[in-house]
């Protein structure tokens, strides 16, 4: 917030100089590092290798909605971003080719992404298709036929 305030103040003084309201920009003499402590970058939480077995067991005994449990299992097997999982479409899943083709329009870097599908992943997908009838994979994810 302080950094933005300094930037805005500098813009105001630059405007004032350009229009003859003032002669100098005192905000230009201040650098954010001179008065603000540097912030430490905090990364998102991750699961250590030692914690993975416990996480997988917790997913297996999860008592919430079965589709949510299967989606968590898929995430643990394929490592997509949450938005990629939520926006997944059955048309992106190539069972025979054993891959999930995520189109560039849904990717952060706007490049298509291919996720290879292991046998365990294919089993989860088949179970999910059976439960959802080929409709929603993870609400409101994989499209429901005729919903467009």
PDB file of C-alpha atoms in Angstrom:
ATOM      1  CA  UNK A   1       0.000   0.000   0.000  1.00  0.00           C
ATOM      2  CA  UNK A   2       2.817   2.382   0.876  1.00  0.00           C
ATOM      3  CA  UNK A   3       4.583   1.556  -2.387  1.00  0.00           C
ATOM      4  CA  UNK A   4       1.426   2.368  -4.360  1.00  0.00           C
ATOM      5  CA  UNK A   5       0.984   5.615  -2.429  1.00  0.00           C
ATOM      6  CA  UNK A   6       4.563   6.615  -3.304  1.00  0.00           C
ATOM      7  CA  UNK A   7       3.964   5.797  -6.992  1.00  0.00           C
ATOM      8  CA  UNK A   8       0.733   7.823  -7.009  1.00  0.00           C
ATOM      9  CA  UNK A   9       2.443  10.749  -5.290  1.00  0.00           C
ATOM     10  CA  UNK A  10       5.192  10.656  -7.919  1.00  0.00           C
ATOM     11  CA  UNK A  11       2.603  10.680 -10.696  1.00  0.00           C
ATOM     12  CA  UNK A  12       0.855  13.671  -9.136  1.00  0.00           C
ATOM     13  CA  UNK A  13       4.097  15.628  -8.931  1.00  0.00           C
ATOM     14  CA  UNK A  14       5.049  14.696 -12.524  1.00  0.00           C
ATOM     15  CA  UNK A  15       1.664  16.011 -13.624  1.00  0.00           C
ATOM     16  CA  UNK A  16       2.227  19.173 -11.571  1.00  0.00           C
ATOM     17  CA  UNK A  17       5.635  19.748 -13.178  1.00  0.00           C
ATOM     18  CA  UNK A  18       4.247  19.146 -16.683  1.00  0.00           C
ATOM     19  CA  UNK A  19       1.484  21.710 -16.092  1.00  0.00           C
ATOM     20  CA  UNK A  20       3.574  24.290 -14.271  1.00  0.00           C
ATOM     21  CA  UNK A  21       2.108  23.789 -10.790  1.00  0.00           C
ATOM     22  CA  UNK A  22       5.438  22.818  -9.201  1.00  0.00           C
ATOM     23  CA  UNK A  23       9.138  22.700 -10.091  1.00  0.00           C
ATOM     24  CA  UNK A  24      10.316  19.406  -8.674  1.00  0.00           C
ATOM     25  CA  UNK A  25       9.120  15.975  -7.625  1.00  0.00           C
ATOM     26  CA  UNK A  26      10.136  15.298  -4.001  1.00  0.00           C
ATOM     27  CA  UNK A  27       8.733  11.758  -4.281  1.00  0.00           C
ATOM     28  CA  UNK A  28      11.548  10.970  -6.742  1.00  0.00           C
ATOM     29  CA  UNK A  29      14.032  11.319  -3.851  1.00  0.00           C
ATOM     30  CA  UNK A  30      12.418   8.424  -1.969  1.00  0.00           C
ATOM     31  CA  UNK A  31      12.997   4.816  -2.926  1.00  0.00           C
ATOM     32  CA  UNK A  32      10.680   2.169  -1.423  1.00  0.00           C
ATOM     33  CA  UNK A  33      13.674   0.195  -0.127  1.00  0.00           C
ATOM     34  CA  UNK A  34      14.812   3.234   1.870  1.00  0.00           C
ATOM     35  CA  UNK A  35      11.754   3.219   4.102  1.00  0.00           C
ATOM     36  CA  UNK A  36      10.059  -0.141   3.685  1.00  0.00           C
ATOM     37  CA  UNK A  37      11.230  -3.508   4.895  1.00  0.00           C
ATOM     38  CA  UNK A  38      11.556  -6.061   2.118  1.00  0.00           C
ATOM     39  CA  UNK A  39       8.800  -8.621   2.173  1.00  0.00           C
ATOM     40  CA  UNK A  40       9.620 -12.279   2.253  1.00  0.00           C
ATOM     41  CA  UNK A  41       8.075 -14.264  -0.581  1.00  0.00           C
ATOM     42  CA  UNK A  42       5.806 -17.020   0.689  1.00  0.00           C
ATOM     43  CA  UNK A  43       5.131 -19.936  -1.616  1.00  0.00           C
ATOM     44  CA  UNK A  44       1.997 -22.033  -1.539  1.00  0.00           C
ATOM     45  CA  UNK A  45       1.976 -24.973   0.821  1.00  0.00           C
ATOM     46  CA  UNK A  46       3.365 -28.188  -0.550  1.00  0.00           C
ATOM     47  CA  UNK A  47       3.368 -31.786   0.542  1.00  0.00           C
ATOM     48  CA  UNK A  48       6.708 -33.282   1.505  1.00  0.00           C
ATOM     49  CA  UNK A  49       7.471 -36.744   0.145  1.00  0.00           C
ATOM     50  CA  UNK A  50       7.218 -38.146   3.681  1.00  0.00           C
ATOM     51  CA  UNK A  51       3.697 -36.704   4.041  1.00  0.00           C
ATOM     52  CA  UNK A  52       2.375 -38.073   0.734  1.00  0.00           C
ATOM     53  CA  UNK A  53       1.302 -41.538   1.972  1.00  0.00           C
ATOM     54  CA  UNK A  54      -0.754 -39.961   4.764  1.00  0.00           C
ATOM     55  CA  UNK A  55      -2.375 -37.552   2.293  1.00  0.00           C
ATOM     56  CA  UNK A  56      -3.304 -40.381  -0.084  1.00  0.00           C
ATOM     57  CA  UNK A  57      -4.799 -42.378   2.813  1.00  0.00           C
ATOM     58  CA  UNK A  58      -6.768 -39.308   3.928  1.00  0.00           C
ATOM     59  CA  UNK A  59      -8.153 -38.908   0.392  1.00  0.00           C
ATOM     60  CA  UNK A  60      -9.241 -42.575   0.370  1.00  0.00           C
ATOM     61  CA  UNK A  61     -11.245 -42.209   3.603  1.00  0.00           C
ATOM     62  CA  UNK A  62     -12.613 -38.727   2.814  1.00  0.00           C
ATOM     63  CA  UNK A  63     -16.302 -38.672   3.852  1.00  0.00           C
ATOM     64  CA  UNK A  64     -17.423 -35.827   1.592  1.00  0.00           C
ATOM     65  CA  UNK A  65     -18.941 -36.143  -1.870  1.00  0.00           C
ATOM     66  CA  UNK A  66     -17.502 -39.062  -3.836  1.00  0.00           C
ATOM     67  CA  UNK A  67     -16.879 -36.855  -6.900  1.00  0.00           C
ATOM     68  CA  UNK A  68     -14.809 -34.496  -4.748  1.00  0.00           C
ATOM     69  CA  UNK A  69     -12.814 -37.430  -3.402  1.00  0.00           C
ATOM     70  CA  UNK A  70     -12.139 -38.700  -6.914  1.00  0.00           C
ATOM     71  CA  UNK A  71     -11.150 -35.213  -8.092  1.00  0.00           C
ATOM     72  CA  UNK A  72      -8.638 -34.963  -5.221  1.00  0.00           C
ATOM     73  CA  UNK A  73      -7.312 -38.374  -6.182  1.00  0.00           C
ATOM     74  CA  UNK A  74      -6.966 -37.253  -9.816  1.00  0.00           C
ATOM     75  CA  UNK A  75      -5.085 -34.146  -8.699  1.00  0.00           C
ATOM     76  CA  UNK A  76      -2.669 -36.295  -6.695  1.00  0.00           C
ATOM     77  CA  UNK A  77      -2.095 -38.512  -9.742  1.00  0.00           C
ATOM     78  CA  UNK A  78      -1.815 -35.809 -12.430  1.00  0.00           C
ATOM     79  CA  UNK A  79      -0.812 -32.546 -10.647  1.00  0.00           C
ATOM     80  CA  UNK A  80      -2.881 -30.039 -12.649  1.00  0.00           C
ATOM     81  CA  UNK A  81      -3.702 -26.597 -11.316  1.00  0.00           C
ATOM     82  CA  UNK A  82      -7.018 -26.509  -9.468  1.00  0.00           C
ATOM     83  CA  UNK A  83      -8.616 -24.395 -12.222  1.00  0.00           C
ATOM     84  CA  UNK A  84      -7.528 -26.946 -14.832  1.00  0.00           C
ATOM     85  CA  UNK A  85      -9.175 -29.741 -12.854  1.00  0.00           C
ATOM     86  CA  UNK A  86     -12.366 -27.774 -12.267  1.00  0.00           C
ATOM     87  CA  UNK A  87     -12.577 -26.798 -15.940  1.00  0.00           C
ATOM     88  CA  UNK A  88     -11.790 -30.284 -17.278  1.00  0.00           C
ATOM     89  CA  UNK A  89     -13.877 -31.619 -20.159  1.00  0.00           C
ATOM     90  CA  UNK A  90     -14.406 -35.256 -21.149  1.00  0.00           C
ATOM     91  CA  UNK A  91     -13.480 -34.217 -24.692  1.00  0.00           C
ATOM     92  CA  UNK A  92      -9.944 -33.459 -23.403  1.00  0.00           C
ATOM     93  CA  UNK A  93      -9.474 -37.004 -22.098  1.00  0.00           C
ATOM     94  CA  UNK A  94      -8.013 -39.472 -24.599  1.00  0.00           C
ATOM     95  CA  UNK A  95      -8.489 -42.878 -22.933  1.00  0.00           C
ATOM     96  CA  UNK A  96      -6.932 -44.845 -25.802  1.00  0.00           C
ATOM     97  CA  UNK A  97      -3.966 -42.466 -26.062  1.00  0.00           C
ATOM     98  CA  UNK A  98      -3.713 -42.439 -22.242  1.00  0.00           C
ATOM     99  CA  UNK A  99      -3.452 -38.645 -22.052  1.00  0.00           C
ATOM    100  CA  UNK A 100      -5.289 -35.534 -20.959  1.00  0.00           C
ATOM    101  CA  UNK A 101      -4.977 -32.781 -23.570  1.00  0.00           C
ATOM    102  CA  UNK A 102      -5.575 -29.410 -21.917  1.00  0.00           C
ATOM    103  CA  UNK A 103      -6.067 -26.749 -24.625  1.00  0.00           C
ATOM    104  CA  UNK A 104      -3.993 -23.579 -24.589  1.00  0.00           C
ATOM    105  CA  UNK A 105      -7.089 -21.446 -23.872  1.00  0.00           C
ATOM    106  CA  UNK A 106      -7.311 -22.962 -20.385  1.00  0.00           C
ATOM    107  CA  UNK A 107      -3.597 -22.817 -19.605  1.00  0.00           C
ATOM    108  CA  UNK A 108      -1.867 -20.036 -17.683  1.00  0.00           C
ATOM    109  CA  UNK A 109       0.919 -19.682 -20.268  1.00  0.00           C
ATOM    110  CA  UNK A 110      -1.491 -20.110 -23.212  1.00  0.00           C
ATOM    111  CA  UNK A 111       0.289 -23.232 -24.443  1.00  0.00           C
ATOM    112  CA  UNK A 112      -1.441 -26.624 -24.768  1.00  0.00           C
ATOM    113  CA  UNK A 113      -0.531 -29.079 -22.019  1.00  0.00           C
ATOM    114  CA  UNK A 114      -0.498 -32.871 -22.209  1.00  0.00           C
ATOM    115  CA  UNK A 115      -0.732 -34.947 -19.046  1.00  0.00           C
ATOM    116  CA  UNK A 116       0.085 -38.652 -19.448  1.00  0.00           C
ATOM    117  CA  UNK A 117      -2.441 -40.895 -17.735  1.00  0.00           C
ATOM    118  CA  UNK A 118      -1.239 -43.859 -15.685  1.00  0.00           C
ATOM    119  CA  UNK A 119      -3.345 -46.988 -15.292  1.00  0.00           C
ATOM    120  CA  UNK A 120      -4.481 -45.842 -11.809  1.00  0.00           C
ATOM    121  CA  UNK A 121      -5.585 -42.507 -13.292  1.00  0.00           C
ATOM    122  CA  UNK A 122      -7.581 -44.220 -16.044  1.00  0.00           C
ATOM    123  CA  UNK A 123      -9.313 -46.345 -13.383  1.00  0.00           C
ATOM    124  CA  UNK A 124     -10.312 -43.212 -11.449  1.00  0.00           C
ATOM    125  CA  UNK A 125     -11.584 -41.575 -14.646  1.00  0.00           C
ATOM    126  CA  UNK A 126     -13.673 -44.627 -15.574  1.00  0.00           C
ATOM    127  CA  UNK A 127     -15.179 -44.703 -12.079  1.00  0.00           C
ATOM    128  CA  UNK A 128     -15.887 -40.991 -12.311  1.00  0.00           C
ATOM    129  CA  UNK A 129     -17.556 -41.417 -15.705  1.00  0.00           C
ATOM    130  CA  UNK A 130     -19.702 -44.231 -14.275  1.00  0.00           C
ATOM    131  CA  UNK A 131     -20.766 -42.112 -11.291  1.00  0.00           C
ATOM    132  CA  UNK A 132     -21.447 -38.943 -13.281  1.00  0.00           C
ATOM    133  CA  UNK A 133     -22.845 -40.648 -16.360  1.00  0.00           C
ATOM    134  CA  UNK A 134     -20.264 -38.823 -18.431  1.00  0.00           C
ATOM    135  CA  UNK A 135     -21.596 -35.520 -17.136  1.00  0.00           C
ATOM    136  CA  UNK A 136     -19.873 -33.327 -14.627  1.00  0.00           C
ATOM    137  CA  UNK A 137     -16.457 -34.557 -13.485  1.00  0.00           C
ATOM    138  CA  UNK A 138     -15.958 -32.049 -10.720  1.00  0.00           C
ATOM    139  CA  UNK A 139     -18.820 -29.649 -10.426  1.00  0.00           C
ATOM    140  CA  UNK A 140     -19.042 -27.617 -12.686  1.00  0.00           C
ATOM    141  CA  UNK A 141     -16.215 -29.288 -14.560  1.00  0.00           C
ATOM    142  CA  UNK A 142     -16.476 -31.799 -17.367  1.00  0.00           C
ATOM    143  CA  UNK A 143     -19.391 -30.642 -19.466  1.00  0.00           C
ATOM    144  CA  UNK A 144     -22.817 -32.176 -19.222  1.00  0.00           C
ATOM    145  CA  UNK A 145     -24.024 -33.176 -22.704  1.00  0.00           C
ATOM    146  CA  UNK A 146     -26.661 -30.752 -23.950  1.00  0.00           C
ATOM    147  CA  UNK A 147     -25.821 -28.111 -21.318  1.00  0.00           C
ATOM    148  CA  UNK A 148     -24.636 -25.551 -23.858  1.00  0.00           C
TER     149      UNK A 148
END
